[in-house]
């Protein structure tokens, strides 16, 4: 785990290849953004599979994992932290992929700093804003986090994160995910719930993104239904959709090999399209 000071914070992150040189020359840079209520470890199994393919950088978002925070934030503040990390590390044009809430942050990033992004990965996520009828549940989650703490929120949410059969069939995956979720402070759960409630609609930003887009969906996602991922892919001609069978909302832990294949292809396509332009 590395850390640096930027944007008024101490940002913590994993970096698979701090020299950026790989063993066979310069590797493309892939930035992986985690979802809610998670941290960078949710990408461990994917990052491991991308060794030699990309320099993988996995920040903790503000308030999550080892990134301590004591102020409210919106999606834009999270994206601005990522931008500060990119500038401080002096990263070359990069590929950015986000899991669920990390996808909202990735879309905010490309809205503001598209010129430095050569490929976009959207994993178990959506480009639209919360519907008005979804907002009270965000308020309720924020209030529960404040009143009863992280374990109460996590025990309500954890059963919806994986494919329904995974809890019995893959207890190690379920337990590892639970441990990551329980690491999230209650204040961060409250702040992030409000931030997701108030996030913008990024559909236009997705449509105007000029580069390869990889959309990864879980066939059994209970949080972002497959139909929503299909509709998002249909709306963007440059997007490729991978639907992962027996997979819920947490594809990086449920189907890491398949996610690594999709992201490796995105890395290749992004490099090709940069050479062509
Ligand atoms: C996530 O996995 O990041 C969240 O479930 C996203 C959301 O609730 O909108």
Short mmCIF file of C-alpha atoms and ligand atoms in Angstrom, two decimals:
data_model
loop_
_atom_site.label_atom_id
_atom_site.label_comp_id
_atom_site.label_asym_id
_atom_site.label_seq_id
_atom_site.Cartn_x
_atom_site.Cartn_y
_atom_site.Cartn_z
CA UNK A 1 0.00 0.00 0.00
CA UNK A 2 1.37 3.41 -0.97
CA UNK A 3 0.28 6.87 0.12
CA UNK A 4 0.74 10.42 -1.06
CA UNK A 5 -0.57 13.86 -0.19
CA UNK A 6 -2.80 15.47 -2.78
CA UNK A 7 -6.03 17.48 -2.93
CA UNK A 8 -5.65 18.22 0.80
CA UNK A 9 -5.75 14.52 1.76
CA UNK A 10 -3.52 11.51 2.26
CA UNK A 11 -4.55 9.23 -0.58
CA UNK A 12 -3.76 5.53 -0.17
CA UNK A 13 -3.45 3.15 -3.11
CA UNK A 14 -2.00 -0.08 -4.48
CA UNK A 15 0.34 0.13 -7.46
CA UNK A 16 1.39 -3.10 -9.17
CA UNK A 17 4.38 -1.51 -10.86
CA UNK A 18 5.48 1.85 -9.43
CA UNK A 19 8.28 2.19 -12.00
CA UNK A 20 5.68 1.81 -14.74
CA UNK A 21 8.22 -0.18 -16.77
CA UNK A 22 6.98 -3.77 -16.44
CA UNK A 23 9.40 -6.55 -17.33
CA UNK A 24 9.10 -6.06 -21.08
CA UNK A 25 8.85 -2.32 -21.50
CA UNK A 26 6.28 0.31 -20.68
CA UNK A 27 2.90 -1.06 -19.65
CA UNK A 28 -0.43 0.72 -20.16
CA UNK A 29 -1.91 2.13 -16.96
CA UNK A 30 -5.22 0.81 -15.63
CA UNK A 31 -6.93 2.56 -12.75
CA UNK A 32 -9.48 0.44 -10.84
CA UNK A 33 -12.06 2.20 -8.63
CA UNK A 34 -13.90 0.23 -5.98
CA UNK A 35 -17.60 0.29 -5.10
CA UNK A 36 -19.61 0.81 -1.89
CA UNK A 37 -19.14 -0.08 0.94
CA UNK A 38 -15.79 -1.51 -0.09
CA UNK A 39 -12.15 -0.62 -0.62
CA UNK A 40 -9.32 -1.36 -3.01
CA UNK A 41 -9.00 -5.01 -1.87
CA UNK A 42 -12.17 -5.87 -3.80
CA UNK A 43 -9.99 -5.75 -6.93
CA UNK A 44 -7.19 -8.03 -5.55
CA UNK A 45 -8.07 -11.10 -7.61
CA UNK A 46 -8.50 -9.11 -10.84
CA UNK A 47 -5.28 -7.11 -10.35
CA UNK A 48 -3.30 -10.29 -9.78
CA UNK A 49 -4.55 -11.66 -13.09
CA UNK A 50 -3.48 -8.52 -14.95
CA UNK A 51 0.20 -8.83 -14.06
CA UNK A 52 2.33 -8.14 -17.12
CA UNK A 53 -0.68 -6.76 -18.98
CA UNK A 54 -1.05 -3.38 -17.30
CA UNK A 55 0.27 -1.28 -14.47
CA UNK A 56 -2.72 -1.54 -12.16
CA UNK A 57 -3.33 1.29 -9.69
CA UNK A 58 -6.12 0.85 -7.15
CA UNK A 59 -6.85 3.84 -4.93
CA UNK A 60 -9.04 3.82 -1.87
CA UNK A 61 -11.74 6.42 -2.33
CA UNK A 62 -12.15 9.10 0.34
CA UNK A 63 -13.24 7.63 3.68
CA UNK A 64 -12.88 4.00 2.51
CA UNK A 65 -10.16 1.51 3.49
CA UNK A 66 -7.06 3.29 4.78
CA UNK A 67 -8.03 6.70 3.30
CA UNK A 68 -9.22 8.61 6.37
CA UNK A 69 -11.64 11.48 5.90
CA UNK A 70 -13.72 13.76 8.09
CA UNK A 71 -15.78 15.80 5.63
CA UNK A 72 -18.85 15.30 3.46
CA UNK A 73 -18.27 14.57 -0.21
CA UNK A 74 -20.03 14.07 -3.52
CA UNK A 75 -19.02 11.95 -6.50
CA UNK A 76 -17.07 14.91 -7.87
CA UNK A 77 -14.86 15.16 -4.78
CA UNK A 78 -14.04 11.46 -5.12
CA UNK A 79 -13.19 11.96 -8.80
CA UNK A 80 -11.08 15.02 -7.95
CA UNK A 81 -9.03 12.90 -5.51
CA UNK A 82 -8.43 10.40 -8.31
CA UNK A 83 -7.43 13.23 -10.62
CA UNK A 84 -4.98 14.54 -7.99
CA UNK A 85 -3.47 11.04 -7.73
CA UNK A 86 -3.11 10.85 -11.52
CA UNK A 87 -1.39 14.25 -11.67
CA UNK A 88 0.87 13.62 -8.68
CA UNK A 89 2.02 10.27 -10.06
CA UNK A 90 2.36 11.92 -13.48
CA UNK A 91 0.49 9.04 -15.10
CA UNK A 92 0.31 8.78 -18.89
CA UNK A 93 -3.07 8.57 -20.69
CA UNK A 94 -4.86 5.78 -18.89
CA UNK A 95 -7.72 3.33 -18.86
CA UNK A 96 -10.14 3.77 -15.98
CA UNK A 97 -12.61 1.17 -14.75
CA UNK A 98 -15.07 1.45 -11.88
CA UNK A 99 -17.14 -1.08 -9.97
CA UNK A 100 -20.65 0.17 -9.16
CA UNK A 101 -20.10 3.41 -7.15
CA UNK A 102 -16.58 3.41 -8.63
CA UNK A 103 -18.30 3.57 -12.03
CA UNK A 104 -20.12 6.75 -10.97
CA UNK A 105 -16.73 8.20 -9.99
CA UNK A 106 -15.16 7.07 -13.28
CA UNK A 107 -17.97 8.78 -15.21
CA UNK A 108 -17.51 11.99 -13.22
CA UNK A 109 -13.80 11.75 -14.00
CA UNK A 110 -14.35 11.48 -17.77
CA UNK A 111 -16.91 14.28 -17.64
CA UNK A 112 -14.15 16.56 -16.37
CA UNK A 113 -10.86 15.11 -17.62
CA UNK A 114 -11.71 13.01 -20.66
CA UNK A 115 -8.57 13.99 -22.58
CA UNK A 116 -6.35 11.80 -20.38
CA UNK A 117 -8.57 8.70 -20.60
CA UNK A 118 -8.13 6.25 -23.50
CA UNK A 119 -10.56 3.53 -22.36
CA UNK A 120 -13.46 3.19 -19.93
CA UNK A 121 -14.63 0.13 -18.00
CA UNK A 122 -18.04 0.07 -16.29
CA UNK A 123 -18.44 -2.95 -14.04
CA UNK A 124 -21.82 -3.71 -12.41
CA UNK A 125 -22.75 -0.07 -12.62
CA UNK A 126 -25.07 2.43 -14.27
CA UNK A 127 -24.75 5.86 -15.87
CA UNK A 128 -28.11 7.26 -14.72
CA UNK A 129 -28.91 9.13 -11.51
CA UNK A 130 -31.00 7.69 -8.67
CA UNK A 131 -34.72 7.74 -9.46
CA UNK A 132 -36.72 9.90 -7.00
CA UNK A 133 -38.27 6.76 -5.50
CA UNK A 134 -34.80 5.33 -4.75
CA UNK A 135 -33.74 8.33 -2.70
CA UNK A 136 -35.57 7.55 0.59
CA UNK A 137 -33.65 4.24 0.83
CA UNK A 138 -30.39 6.22 0.67
CA UNK A 139 -31.59 8.45 3.53
CA UNK A 140 -32.62 5.43 5.52
CA UNK A 141 -29.23 3.78 5.04
CA UNK A 142 -27.44 6.98 6.12
CA UNK A 143 -29.66 7.20 9.23
CA UNK A 144 -29.17 3.50 10.08
CA UNK A 145 -25.39 3.84 9.72
CA UNK A 146 -25.41 6.80 12.08
CA UNK A 147 -27.76 5.24 14.65
CA UNK A 148 -26.70 1.60 14.62
CA UNK A 149 -23.29 1.46 12.97
CA UNK A 150 -21.64 -0.42 10.12
CA UNK A 151 -22.57 -4.04 11.02
CA UNK A 152 -26.32 -3.32 10.85
CA UNK A 153 -26.06 -1.76 7.40
CA UNK A 154 -23.71 -4.47 6.16
CA UNK A 155 -25.89 -7.31 7.38
CA UNK A 156 -28.81 -5.88 5.39
CA UNK A 157 -26.76 -5.27 2.26
CA UNK A 158 -24.41 -8.27 2.11
CA UNK A 159 -27.17 -10.77 1.09
CA UNK A 160 -27.81 -8.70 -2.07
CA UNK A 161 -24.21 -8.36 -3.22
CA UNK A 162 -23.51 -11.83 -4.62
CA UNK A 163 -25.51 -14.16 -6.86
CA UNK A 164 -28.15 -15.75 -4.57
CA UNK A 165 -26.64 -19.24 -4.71
CA UNK A 166 -23.11 -17.99 -3.92
CA UNK A 167 -23.75 -17.66 -0.18
CA UNK A 168 -24.06 -21.42 0.20
CA UNK A 169 -21.87 -22.56 -2.64
CA UNK A 170 -18.96 -20.17 -2.17
CA UNK A 171 -18.66 -19.36 1.55
CA UNK A 172 -15.03 -18.19 1.26
CA UNK A 173 -16.01 -15.56 -1.32
CA UNK A 174 -18.95 -14.47 0.81
CA UNK A 175 -16.82 -14.18 3.96
CA UNK A 176 -14.01 -12.30 2.22
CA UNK A 177 -16.53 -9.79 0.87
CA UNK A 178 -18.14 -9.42 4.30
CA UNK A 179 -14.76 -8.58 5.85
CA UNK A 180 -14.12 -5.85 3.27
CA UNK A 181 -17.61 -4.37 3.80
CA UNK A 182 -17.18 -4.32 7.57
CA UNK A 183 -14.02 -2.22 7.19
CA UNK A 184 -16.12 0.78 6.08
CA UNK A 185 -16.67 3.37 8.83
CA UNK A 186 -20.31 4.23 9.59
CA UNK A 187 -19.65 7.91 8.83
CA UNK A 188 -18.43 6.96 5.35
CA UNK A 189 -21.50 4.80 4.76
CA UNK A 190 -23.70 7.78 5.65
CA UNK A 191 -21.72 10.26 3.55
CA UNK A 192 -21.48 7.95 0.52
CA UNK A 193 -25.21 7.11 0.70
CA UNK A 194 -26.03 10.81 0.48
CA UNK A 195 -23.44 11.31 -2.26
CA UNK A 196 -24.97 8.51 -4.35
CA UNK A 197 -28.48 9.88 -3.68
CA UNK A 198 -27.43 13.27 -5.05
CA UNK A 199 -25.22 12.15 -7.92
CA UNK A 200 -25.78 13.49 -11.43
CA UNK A 201 -27.01 11.62 -14.46
CA UNK A 202 -23.84 10.74 -16.39
CA UNK A 203 -25.59 9.23 -19.43
CA UNK A 204 -24.57 12.05 -21.74
CA UNK A 205 -20.95 11.84 -20.53
CA UNK A 206 -20.96 8.15 -21.34
CA UNK A 207 -22.38 8.77 -24.81
CA UNK A 208 -19.80 11.43 -25.57
CA UNK A 209 -16.84 9.38 -24.33
CA UNK A 210 -14.50 9.03 -27.27
CA UNK A 211 -12.81 5.64 -26.89
CA UNK A 212 -13.47 1.95 -26.25
CA UNK A 213 -15.97 1.15 -23.49
CA UNK A 214 -16.30 -2.19 -21.72
CA UNK A 215 -19.49 -2.87 -19.78
CA UNK A 216 -19.43 -5.89 -17.46
CA UNK A 217 -22.70 -7.16 -15.97
CA UNK A 218 -23.61 -10.00 -13.64
CA UNK A 219 -26.45 -12.16 -14.92
CA UNK A 220 -27.77 -12.33 -11.35
CA UNK A 221 -26.95 -8.81 -10.17
CA UNK A 222 -29.55 -7.90 -7.53
CA UNK A 223 -28.49 -4.22 -7.34
CA UNK A 224 -27.91 -3.24 -10.98
CA UNK A 225 -30.31 -5.51 -12.89
CA UNK A 226 -29.00 -7.01 -16.11
CA UNK A 227 -31.70 -5.20 -18.13
CA UNK A 228 -30.24 -1.89 -17.01
CA UNK A 229 -26.73 -2.87 -18.17
CA UNK A 230 -28.14 -4.03 -21.50
CA UNK A 231 -29.96 -0.72 -21.97
CA UNK A 232 -26.80 1.20 -21.13
CA UNK A 233 -24.79 -0.84 -23.66
CA UNK A 234 -27.50 -0.38 -26.33
CA UNK A 235 -27.32 3.39 -25.89
CA UNK A 236 -23.61 3.55 -26.70
CA UNK A 237 -22.38 2.24 -30.03
CA UNK A 238 -18.73 1.93 -28.95
CA UNK A 239 -19.58 -0.23 -25.91
CA UNK A 240 -18.99 -3.95 -25.62
CA UNK A 241 -21.13 -5.81 -23.08
CA UNK A 242 -19.97 -8.94 -21.26
CA UNK A 243 -22.66 -10.72 -19.26
CA UNK A 244 -21.13 -13.01 -16.65
CA UNK A 245 -23.15 -16.12 -15.78
CA UNK A 246 -23.64 -17.19 -12.13
CA UNK A 247 -22.46 -13.74 -11.11
CA UNK A 248 -24.11 -11.07 -8.99
CA UNK A 249 -23.15 -7.46 -8.22
CA UNK A 250 -19.57 -8.23 -7.17
CA UNK A 251 -18.01 -9.58 -10.35
CA UNK A 252 -14.41 -8.75 -9.31
CA UNK A 253 -14.71 -11.24 -6.42
CA UNK A 254 -17.25 -13.64 -7.97
CA UNK A 255 -15.76 -13.91 -11.47
CA UNK A 256 -12.29 -12.34 -11.36
CA UNK A 257 -10.91 -14.33 -14.31
CA UNK A 258 -13.75 -13.19 -16.59
CA UNK A 259 -13.43 -9.59 -15.43
CA UNK A 260 -9.67 -9.69 -16.06
CA UNK A 261 -10.32 -11.00 -19.59
CA UNK A 262 -12.81 -8.18 -20.29
CA UNK A 263 -10.45 -5.53 -18.90
CA UNK A 264 -7.44 -6.97 -20.75
CA UNK A 265 -9.40 -6.68 -23.96
CA UNK A 266 -10.31 -3.11 -23.05
CA UNK A 267 -6.61 -2.36 -22.46
CA UNK A 268 -5.72 -3.81 -25.89
CA UNK A 269 -8.55 -1.98 -27.67
CA UNK A 270 -7.65 1.29 -25.96
CA UNK A 271 -4.03 1.02 -27.03
CA UNK A 272 -5.01 0.15 -30.61
CA UNK A 273 -7.42 3.04 -30.87
CA UNK A 274 -4.78 5.46 -29.53
CA UNK A 275 -2.32 4.28 -32.19
CA UNK A 276 -4.95 4.75 -34.90
CA UNK A 277 -5.87 8.30 -33.84
C1 LIG B 1 -22.05 -0.18 -4.98
O1 LIG B 1 -21.92 -1.42 -5.06
O2 LIG B 1 -21.09 0.58 -5.14
C2 LIG B 1 -23.40 0.38 -4.64
O3 LIG B 1 -24.30 -0.66 -4.43
C3 LIG B 1 -23.92 1.30 -5.70
C4 LIG B 1 -25.28 1.84 -5.40
O4 LIG B 1 -25.86 1.52 -4.36
O5 LIG B 1 -25.80 2.61 -6.23
#
